[in-house]
Structure formats: structure tokens, C-alpha cells
Amino acid sequence: MNQFLAQPQGETFKLFYTKLMQWFDDHGRHDLPWKPQEKYTEAQNIYHIWLSEIMLQQTQVVTVIPYFFNFIEKFPTATDLANADQETVLKAWEGLGYYARARNLHAGAKIIRDEFNGEIPLNYQDIQNIKGVGRTTAAAIISQGISRPFAILDGNVKRVMARVTGAMHPEKQLEKALLPFAYLMAAQNRPDDYTQAIMDFGATICSKSPKCDQCFWQDHCITHQHQKMDQIPAKKVKLIKKDIELYPVIIQNQHGELVFHQRIQESIWHNLYEFPHLDSHLDELENLFNIDNAKVLNIQELPSFKHILTHINYEVHPIVIQVVSYEDTLQFNDQVYTWVNAEIYSAYAKTKPTNDLLNIIHIQS
Ligand code: SF4
């Protein structure tokens, strides 16, 4: 069954391409800091594009820019990034979210150092051996880095292509249906500018709520003619979210020191720091008065708050315990913790709820 509103024509794409590039020349972003620059080597320029492509996944340009500058200052090359320890990388990433990207970036840098002599390979097959680099990211890096025509099809570009072609396909079939048109577009001139242009257009004009009245394609757009902008592309099947209750315990001694727990289990917060947790609040609150190596002065429950992720709704129920400690360590809930002062824990990469809690209790993170 043909799931396009009308059969897409090659001529349509040529016209769209011409108008897109005119729009990009007049309105596109030409000053992005990861654009190749003469003051850097080719290897560094490619490294910058790779960094930006990973950072820009699910994150807006304006949010990414300060993180990008911080990264290239701390880790000027892929080898510098590979040689850093993971905590330093996670700390530099702190606040950007989706931490799997930071872990992949770090693992990818080690592959670049160990298998490719510190330089990102500009070969479509090899580059996909770098952890976290899939087909679209590979295409974006090569097309922008050395101006070769490779078809990108990330979320933004898929949305644009779906609307330009009137593709009504369910989400799972959409990429396959659009791939031939993505290649057709990429095969025109100026592949590096084209990649930037279509990403900019998807981010600013043909966005989730498209600004059709500002769009150069409005008179030709089949999706606009059928007024199906809210149906194309087809919506993703909604994830069923989990509800999880968290009971972090903030234990503070007479010197203002705290104890932290590093999450070792696989999760989006893998290897980040957080406060120790109770498994459940009601069962264990009474046990809090019996902490080895310390005398409990006060226990206070703070107001609960929510922390929402794409797949989990956390309800956070914090408890603050003030103690007088007698030793350098504290035994709590069958674990031994070391007291750390603000200078040390401010260098930790922490989970978002942990930083929120530090702000709530007026301690500078
Ligand atoms: S007219 Fe609207 S839906 Fe069509 S390409 Fe332009 S912004 Fe997107």
C-alpha cells in the first residue's frame, strides 16, 4: 500500500533542495563553533564535529555550546578525552542529561586512540565502529567534516523529509521509506552545507509545531496542503512509564561533611554520585536513630518532589539527618561511607536529584 499522500517526484526534491540552500544562505546558522576552522588541524575539526553530534542528540544548540567549549578546553583531542578518567568526563557532562552519551563518548575516544591512532577515521564503515556512532551520526560527521555526500536521517531530518514527501508511515517503517529520498537530497551540491541546512530547517521552521507561515516550501508542501502537520510524521508509540519512589538520606556531620554513594548498577545514572538511599521509608525510618560511629542529633523529612525522565517518574522523599561523628567513616544501612567535604564532593558528577537536593539544603554543589 502506498503510504505517501502522493507519489514523491525527483523534480520536487531538486526544487526543495534549491530553496532550502537559498534559505540557509540567508537565515542558517553559519557561526557554530564546531564548524571546521583553519586554526585547528583536520583531525581536531573532525573531533569537534563528532563531539557536537553526540551532544546535540536530544539537546538544543544553545544548551550545547557552553558544554562544547568546556570539553574542547579540557580535552583538546580525542586522545586527551580517552586518557581522562570517567568521573572527570561525567563531571564535564553534568547537567546535559542522557549520560549514556558521555559514557559512549569516552568509550569511543578510547577506540579512536587505540584502534585509529587518535584520529577519527573518515571512512563510513570504520567510523561506525566508534561506540555511539550510528549510521546518521557517521553521515553527519563525514558530510560536514570533508564535504562528502552521505544521507543523514536523524529525528529532525526525518520530520522534514516526512512532511516534504507526505509520508504517513508508522514510526518503525518511516526511516526505510525515507532513505532513498535522503540519499537523493544528499547527492546534490554542497553536502556539508546541506547537512547543516536541513538540520537547521528542522530545528527552527519545520519543527514539531511547524512555522508554515514562515516557510519557503508552503506553496508546494503536500503535508500543508492536506493540513496533516500534526499527523506527519506519525507519533511514536507511547512508552509505558514506571513510577519509582526514592528515599535519599542526606547525612551531615558537625563539620558540614556529607556521605555519598556511587551508583554502580547499570542505569542512566551509572557511575554518578548520589546520597545513600533507603529501600522504603516507613519500614526503616525508626532504624535511622541507630547509626554506628555517630550520635544522631536530628532527623528531618523534607517536602517530596518529582523528577521526571522519559521512561520513569521518580517521586523523591528526602530525609536529612544531623549527626555528631566520631570517626572518618560512617556505617549506615550495612555500608561504610567516608565523610567528604564540599571541596571534594563538588568535583563529583552527581545525579540531577542529588544536585537539586544540595540546592534545597543550601549547600553549594
Ligand atoms: S510548509 Fe510547514 S510542514 Fe511543510 S515543510 Fe514548511 S514548515 Fe514543514
Tab-separated table of C-alpha atoms and ligand atoms in Angstrom:
chain	number	residue	atom	x	y	z
A	1	MET	CA	0.000	0.000	0.000
A	2	ASN	CA	1.317	3.450	-0.894
A	3	GLN	CA	1.547	5.368	2.349
A	4	PHE	CA	2.614	8.682	0.813
A	5	LEU	CA	-0.058	11.348	0.345
A	6	ALA	CA	1.125	11.420	-3.295
A	7	GLN	CA	3.987	9.632	-5.034
A	8	PRO	CA	7.129	11.769	-4.414
A	9	GLN	CA	8.781	13.089	-7.583
A	10	GLY	CA	12.521	13.621	-8.139
A	11	GLU	CA	11.854	17.139	-9.503
A	12	THR	CA	10.193	18.086	-6.238
A	13	PHE	CA	13.363	17.271	-4.311
A	14	LYS	CA	15.550	19.297	-6.658
A	15	LEU	CA	13.303	22.324	-6.165
A	16	PHE	CA	13.178	21.778	-2.395
A	17	TYR	CA	16.967	21.474	-2.306
A	18	THR	CA	17.438	24.753	-4.221
A	19	LYS	CA	15.043	26.651	-1.980
A	20	LEU	CA	16.498	25.091	1.180
A	21	MET	CA	20.021	26.221	0.276
A	22	GLN	CA	18.794	29.751	-0.532
A	23	TRP	CA	17.076	29.823	2.860
A	24	PHE	CA	20.247	28.519	4.546
A	25	ASP	CA	22.434	31.154	2.870
A	26	ASP	CA	20.120	33.902	4.142
A	27	HIS	CA	18.959	32.546	7.509
A	28	GLY	CA	21.044	29.497	8.516
A	29	ARG	CA	23.498	29.327	11.394
A	30	HIS	CA	26.945	29.929	9.925
A	31	ASP	CA	28.809	30.606	13.156
A	32	LEU	CA	28.505	27.330	15.030
A	33	PRO	CA	31.740	26.748	16.958
A	34	TRP	CA	32.175	23.149	15.734
A	35	LYS	CA	32.303	24.224	12.093
A	36	PRO	CA	35.766	23.378	10.702
A	37	GLN	CA	38.210	26.234	11.288
A	38	GLU	CA	41.681	26.880	9.892
A	39	LYS	CA	43.229	27.338	13.328
A	40	TYR	CA	42.610	23.638	14.063
A	41	THR	CA	44.056	20.562	12.384
A	42	GLU	CA	41.721	18.432	10.264
A	43	ALA	CA	41.763	15.758	12.987
A	44	GLN	CA	40.701	18.324	15.601
A	45	ASN	CA	37.963	19.708	13.344
A	46	ILE	CA	36.561	16.219	12.830
A	47	TYR	CA	36.830	15.599	16.580
A	48	HIS	CA	34.809	18.800	17.212
A	49	ILE	CA	32.078	17.681	14.798
A	50	TRP	CA	31.911	14.273	16.482
A	51	LEU	CA	31.619	15.895	19.932
A	52	SER	CA	28.889	18.239	18.754
A	53	GLU	CA	26.925	15.484	17.021
A	54	ILE	CA	26.798	13.416	20.205
A	55	MET	CA	25.986	16.442	22.381
A	56	LEU	CA	23.229	17.614	20.029
A	57	GLN	CA	21.307	14.352	20.267
A	58	GLN	CA	18.052	15.346	22.014
A	59	THR	CA	19.603	18.664	23.068
A	60	GLN	CA	19.333	22.163	21.604
A	61	VAL	CA	22.260	24.105	20.120
A	62	VAL	CA	22.037	26.895	22.681
A	63	THR	CA	22.366	24.376	25.550
A	64	VAL	CA	25.232	22.512	23.905
A	65	ILE	CA	27.520	25.479	23.086
A	66	PRO	CA	28.964	26.106	26.615
A	67	TYR	CA	29.460	22.351	27.157
A	68	PHE	CA	31.227	22.099	23.798
A	69	PHE	CA	33.681	24.897	24.680
A	70	ASN	CA	34.314	23.371	28.100
A	71	PHE	CA	35.002	19.947	26.540
A	72	ILE	CA	37.462	21.159	23.917
A	73	GLU	CA	39.292	23.178	26.557
A	74	LYS	CA	39.513	20.208	28.962
A	75	PHE	CA	40.020	17.563	26.267
A	76	PRO	CA	41.525	19.250	23.165
A	77	THR	CA	41.886	15.962	21.274
A	78	ALA	CA	40.216	12.551	21.178
A	79	THR	CA	43.317	11.112	22.890
A	80	ASP	CA	43.035	13.643	25.737
A	81	LEU	CA	39.423	12.579	26.173
A	82	ALA	CA	40.393	8.899	26.112
A	83	ASN	CA	43.099	9.460	28.736
A	84	ALA	CA	40.767	11.231	31.162
A	85	ASP	CA	39.119	9.154	33.852
A	86	GLN	CA	35.402	8.560	33.505
A	87	GLU	CA	34.498	10.664	36.535
A	88	THR	CA	36.167	13.723	35.007
A	89	VAL	CA	34.224	13.174	31.762
A	90	LEU	CA	30.919	12.707	33.605
A	91	LYS	CA	31.610	15.848	35.651
A	92	ALA	CA	32.177	17.861	32.453
A	93	TRP	CA	28.903	16.431	31.110
A	94	GLU	CA	26.948	17.087	34.317
A	95	GLY	CA	23.611	18.766	33.563
A	96	LEU	CA	23.493	17.823	29.879
A	97	GLY	CA	21.465	14.663	30.644
A	98	TYR	CA	21.267	11.313	28.852
A	99	TYR	CA	24.552	10.234	30.449
A	100	ALA	CA	24.889	7.179	28.239
A	101	ARG	CA	26.117	9.657	25.599
A	102	ALA	CA	29.013	10.744	27.844
A	103	ARG	CA	29.970	7.150	28.597
A	104	ASN	CA	29.794	6.290	24.876
A	105	LEU	CA	31.866	9.357	24.028
A	106	HIS	CA	34.535	8.287	26.500
A	107	ALA	CA	34.493	4.663	25.271
A	108	GLY	CA	34.519	5.943	21.660
A	109	ALA	CA	37.562	8.128	22.372
A	110	LYS	CA	39.438	5.060	23.649
A	111	ILE	CA	38.624	3.217	20.409
A	112	ILE	CA	39.861	6.215	18.389
A	113	ARG	CA	43.084	6.295	20.453
A	114	ASP	CA	43.729	2.545	20.431
A	115	GLU	CA	42.490	1.470	17.005
A	116	PHE	CA	42.785	4.584	14.841
A	117	ASN	CA	45.910	6.254	16.165
A	118	GLY	CA	43.972	9.095	17.786
A	119	GLU	CA	42.233	10.275	14.590
A	120	ILE	CA	38.597	9.674	13.743
A	121	PRO	CA	38.526	7.563	10.565
A	122	LEU	CA	36.728	9.245	7.673
A	123	ASN	CA	35.501	6.007	6.294
A	124	TYR	CA	31.796	5.254	6.542
A	125	GLN	CA	32.346	1.669	7.765
A	126	ASP	CA	35.235	2.288	10.173
A	127	ILE	CA	33.644	5.307	11.785
A	128	GLN	CA	30.646	3.202	12.802
A	129	ASN	CA	32.992	1.062	14.927
A	130	ILE	CA	33.269	4.011	17.304
A	131	LYS	CA	30.932	3.441	20.215
A	132	GLY	CA	27.832	5.636	19.975
A	133	VAL	CA	28.269	6.431	16.260
A	134	GLY	CA	25.434	5.005	14.191
A	135	ARG	CA	24.574	5.471	10.518
A	136	THR	CA	23.216	9.010	10.822
A	137	THR	CA	25.987	10.320	13.088
A	138	ALA	CA	28.586	8.796	10.742
A	139	ALA	CA	26.949	10.537	7.790
A	140	ALA	CA	26.769	13.857	9.642
A	141	ILE	CA	30.468	13.705	10.626
A	142	ILE	CA	31.725	12.775	7.153
A	143	SER	CA	29.474	15.161	5.240
A	144	GLN	CA	30.346	18.113	7.486
A	145	GLY	CA	33.971	17.170	8.030
A	146	ILE	CA	35.099	16.552	4.463
A	147	SER	CA	32.022	17.518	2.438
A	148	ARG	CA	31.155	14.073	1.073
A	149	PRO	CA	27.534	13.264	0.251
A	150	PHE	CA	26.076	10.997	2.926
A	151	ALA	CA	22.408	10.863	3.815
A	152	ILE	CA	21.564	11.940	7.318
A	153	LEU	CA	18.244	10.990	8.799
A	154	ASP	CA	18.102	11.990	12.446
A	155	GLY	CA	14.837	12.897	14.189
A	156	ASN	CA	14.767	16.473	12.821
A	157	VAL	CA	15.575	15.448	9.269
A	158	LYS	CA	13.079	12.579	9.347
A	159	ARG	CA	10.342	15.016	10.331
A	160	VAL	CA	11.210	17.378	7.460
A	161	MET	CA	11.504	14.604	4.884
A	162	ALA	CA	8.249	13.024	6.042
A	163	ARG	CA	6.400	16.314	5.604
A	164	VAL	CA	8.019	17.135	2.265
A	165	THR	CA	7.116	13.675	0.933
A	166	GLY	CA	3.785	13.374	2.792
A	167	ALA	CA	4.921	10.077	4.357
A	168	MET	CA	2.141	8.599	6.517
A	169	HIS	CA	4.169	5.524	7.549
A	170	PRO	CA	4.144	4.234	11.123
A	171	GLU	CA	7.232	5.264	13.043
A	172	LYS	CA	9.009	1.910	12.653
A	173	GLN	CA	8.722	1.934	8.841
A	174	LEU	CA	9.471	5.615	8.293
A	175	GLU	CA	13.270	5.547	8.107
A	176	LYS	CA	13.332	2.799	5.486
A	177	ALA	CA	10.698	4.615	3.407
A	178	LEU	CA	12.612	7.914	3.516
A	179	LEU	CA	16.140	6.610	2.992
A	180	PRO	CA	16.080	6.775	-0.855
A	181	PHE	CA	14.956	10.420	-0.696
A	182	ALA	CA	17.568	11.238	1.923
A	183	TYR	CA	20.241	9.895	-0.482
A	184	LEU	CA	18.738	11.859	-3.365
A	185	MET	CA	18.979	15.080	-1.368
A	186	ALA	CA	22.487	14.416	-0.076
A	187	ALA	CA	23.737	13.724	-3.600
A	188	GLN	CA	23.268	17.373	-4.638
A	189	ASN	CA	25.998	20.015	-4.285
A	190	ARG	CA	27.482	21.342	-1.059
A	191	PRO	CA	26.985	18.233	1.150
A	192	ASP	CA	28.450	19.934	4.246
A	193	ASP	CA	26.116	22.938	3.989
A	194	TYR	CA	23.183	20.724	3.065
A	195	THR	CA	23.591	18.688	6.269
A	196	GLN	CA	23.655	21.847	8.364
A	197	ALA	CA	20.799	23.411	6.362
A	198	ILE	CA	18.336	20.566	6.735
A	199	MET	CA	19.122	20.183	10.437
A	200	ASP	CA	18.632	23.952	10.982
A	201	PHE	CA	15.418	23.968	8.970
A	202	GLY	CA	14.041	21.069	11.029
A	203	ALA	CA	15.065	22.739	14.287
A	204	THR	CA	13.713	26.200	13.534
A	205	ILE	CA	10.949	26.117	10.852
A	206	CYS	CA	9.661	22.599	10.223
A	207	SER	CA	9.777	21.877	13.952
A	208	LYS	CA	7.298	19.790	15.947
A	209	SER	CA	4.923	22.781	15.812
A	210	PRO	CA	5.878	23.948	12.307
A	211	LYS	CA	6.009	27.616	11.367
A	212	CYS	CA	4.403	27.092	7.955
A	213	ASP	CA	3.619	30.783	7.506
A	214	GLN	CA	7.386	31.494	7.552
A	215	CYS	CA	8.298	28.563	5.320
A	216	PHE	CA	9.651	28.851	1.755
A	217	TRP	CA	8.011	25.499	0.927
A	218	GLN	CA	4.470	26.319	1.998
A	219	ASP	CA	3.095	26.697	-1.545
A	220	HIS	CA	4.476	23.262	-2.537
A	221	CYS	CA	4.112	21.346	0.703
A	222	ILE	CA	1.789	18.382	0.383
A	223	THR	CA	1.503	17.990	4.152
A	224	HIS	CA	0.486	21.608	4.493
A	225	GLN	CA	-1.998	21.299	1.623
A	226	HIS	CA	-3.670	18.412	3.482
A	227	GLN	CA	-3.267	20.157	6.857
A	228	LYS	CA	-1.707	16.993	8.323
A	229	MET	CA	1.208	18.625	10.132
A	230	ASP	CA	0.121	17.097	13.446
A	231	GLN	CA	-0.156	13.609	11.899
A	232	ILE	CA	3.088	13.596	9.875
A	233	PRO	CA	5.363	12.112	10.946
A	234	ALA	CA	3.247	9.512	12.777
A	235	LYS	CA	3.576	9.752	16.515
A	236	LYS	CA	5.787	7.313	18.396
A	237	VAL	CA	4.032	4.614	20.354
A	238	LYS	CA	3.954	5.967	23.885
A	239	LEU	CA	6.285	4.363	26.400
A	240	ILE	CA	4.673	2.978	29.482
A	241	LYS	CA	6.343	4.876	32.279
A	242	LYS	CA	7.414	3.363	35.565
A	243	ASP	CA	6.711	5.116	38.869
A	244	ILE	CA	9.587	4.811	41.342
A	245	GLU	CA	9.814	6.176	44.893
A	246	LEU	CA	13.251	7.303	46.068
A	247	TYR	CA	14.250	7.816	49.706
A	248	PRO	CA	17.606	9.629	49.705
A	249	VAL	CA	19.177	10.216	53.103
A	250	ILE	CA	21.371	13.290	53.499
A	251	ILE	CA	23.606	12.690	56.491
A	252	GLN	CA	25.569	15.701	57.666
A	253	ASN	CA	28.118	15.818	60.495
A	254	GLN	CA	29.205	18.645	62.789
A	255	HIS	CA	31.810	19.781	60.207
A	256	GLY	CA	29.252	20.107	57.398
A	257	GLU	CA	30.620	16.965	55.704
A	258	LEU	CA	28.321	14.541	53.870
A	259	VAL	CA	28.392	10.943	52.668
A	260	PHE	CA	27.796	9.858	49.061
A	261	HIS	CA	27.137	6.636	47.271
A	262	GLN	CA	28.347	5.894	43.723
A	263	ARG	CA	25.701	4.163	41.576
A	264	ILE	CA	27.330	1.080	40.212
A	265	GLN	CA	24.265	-0.648	38.809
A	266	GLU	CA	23.603	-0.153	35.082
A	267	SER	CA	21.176	2.757	34.633
A	268	ILE	CA	21.195	6.211	33.074
A	269	TRP	CA	22.995	7.368	36.224
A	270	HIS	CA	25.627	4.629	36.121
A	271	ASN	CA	28.789	5.783	37.987
A	272	LEU	CA	27.256	9.083	39.127
A	273	TYR	CA	27.168	10.023	42.809
A	274	GLU	CA	24.069	10.332	44.947
A	275	PHE	CA	23.059	10.213	48.588
A	276	PRO	CA	22.565	6.799	50.186
A	277	HIS	CA	19.010	5.543	49.803
A	278	LEU	CA	16.574	3.649	51.939
A	279	ASP	CA	14.684	0.881	50.199
A	280	SER	CA	11.462	2.056	51.733
A	281	HIS	CA	10.631	4.900	54.023
A	282	LEU	CA	8.148	3.522	56.537
A	283	ASP	CA	9.965	0.308	57.317
A	284	GLU	CA	13.287	1.902	58.011
A	285	LEU	CA	12.791	5.364	59.469
A	286	GLU	CA	12.981	4.111	63.047
A	287	ASN	CA	16.359	2.487	62.342
A	288	LEU	CA	17.881	5.817	61.451
A	289	PHE	CA	18.454	6.688	65.076
A	290	ASN	CA	20.918	3.818	65.360
A	291	ILE	CA	23.897	4.777	63.242
A	292	ASP	CA	27.235	3.258	64.108
A	293	ASN	CA	30.138	5.646	64.736
A	294	ALA	CA	27.832	8.659	65.186
A	295	LYS	CA	25.251	10.198	67.501
A	296	VAL	CA	22.046	11.288	65.792
A	297	LEU	CA	21.004	14.829	66.770
A	298	ASN	CA	18.066	15.422	64.476
A	299	ILE	CA	16.032	13.777	61.699
A	300	GLN	CA	14.015	15.916	59.342
A	301	GLU	CA	11.823	14.926	56.413
A	302	LEU	CA	11.947	17.434	53.542
A	303	PRO	CA	8.992	18.022	51.190
A	304	SER	CA	8.766	15.415	48.436
A	305	PHE	CA	9.392	16.423	44.825
A	306	LYS	CA	9.124	14.830	41.408
A	307	HIS	CA	11.892	14.118	38.914
A	308	ILE	CA	10.550	13.154	35.503
A	309	LEU	CA	12.535	11.204	32.903
A	310	THR	CA	11.253	9.960	29.549
A	311	HIS	CA	10.720	6.445	30.910
A	312	ILE	CA	10.443	6.901	34.693
A	313	ASN	CA	8.550	9.194	37.081
A	314	TYR	CA	10.575	9.493	40.259
A	315	GLU	CA	8.947	10.701	43.450
A	316	VAL	CA	11.754	11.811	45.756
A	317	HIS	CA	11.206	11.763	49.552
A	318	PRO	CA	14.356	13.194	51.150
A	319	ILE	CA	15.375	12.819	54.773
A	320	VAL	CA	18.098	14.926	56.436
A	321	ILE	CA	19.970	13.538	59.436
A	322	GLN	CA	22.284	15.705	61.535
A	323	VAL	CA	24.877	13.727	63.464
A	324	VAL	CA	27.979	14.145	65.543
A	325	SER	CA	30.539	11.785	64.082
A	326	TYR	CA	33.440	10.239	65.953
A	327	GLU	CA	35.390	8.717	63.084
A	328	ASP	CA	36.361	9.319	59.444
A	329	THR	CA	33.837	6.753	58.274
A	330	LEU	CA	30.210	6.067	58.946
A	331	GLN	CA	28.408	2.761	58.861
A	332	PHE	CA	24.900	3.127	57.544
A	333	ASN	CA	22.483	0.561	56.114
A	334	ASP	CA	25.220	-2.118	56.056
A	335	GLN	CA	27.608	0.065	54.083
A	336	VAL	CA	30.670	2.000	55.127
A	337	TYR	CA	30.879	5.575	53.881
A	338	THR	CA	33.686	8.112	54.092
A	339	TRP	CA	32.865	11.665	55.085
A	340	VAL	CA	33.636	14.147	52.326
A	341	ASN	CA	33.827	17.906	52.440
A	342	ALA	CA	32.328	20.351	49.931
A	343	GLU	CA	35.587	20.757	48.010
A	344	ILE	CA	35.663	17.041	47.270
A	345	TYR	CA	32.008	16.375	46.544
A	346	SER	CA	31.601	19.481	44.378
A	347	ALA	CA	34.030	17.723	41.988
A	348	TYR	CA	31.802	14.621	41.838
A	349	ALA	CA	29.471	14.142	38.880
A	350	LYS	CA	26.133	13.792	40.626
A	351	THR	CA	22.627	12.783	39.629
A	352	LYS	CA	20.176	15.596	38.961
A	353	PRO	CA	18.033	14.888	42.071
A	354	THR	CA	21.230	14.941	44.179
A	355	ASN	CA	22.193	18.375	42.877
A	356	ASP	CA	18.604	19.555	43.419
A	357	LEU	CA	18.791	18.323	46.995
A	358	LEU	CA	22.099	20.069	47.599
A	359	ASN	CA	20.479	23.276	46.397
A	360	ILE	CA	17.440	22.671	48.574
A	361	ILE	CA	19.558	22.272	51.688
A	362	HIS	CA	21.547	25.375	50.642
A	363	ILE	CA	24.824	23.605	50.178
A	364	GLN	CA	26.839	24.679	47.207
A	365	SER	CA	27.280	21.680	44.912
B	1	SF4	S1	5.033	24.128	4.962
B	1	SF4	FE1	5.039	23.562	7.101
B	1	SF4	S2	5.020	21.343	7.141
B	1	SF4	FE2	5.579	21.967	5.073
B	1	SF4	S3	7.825	21.961	5.074
B	1	SF4	FE3	7.160	24.031	5.569
B	1	SF4	S4	7.088	24.121	7.812
B	1	SF4	FE4	7.170	21.941	7.217
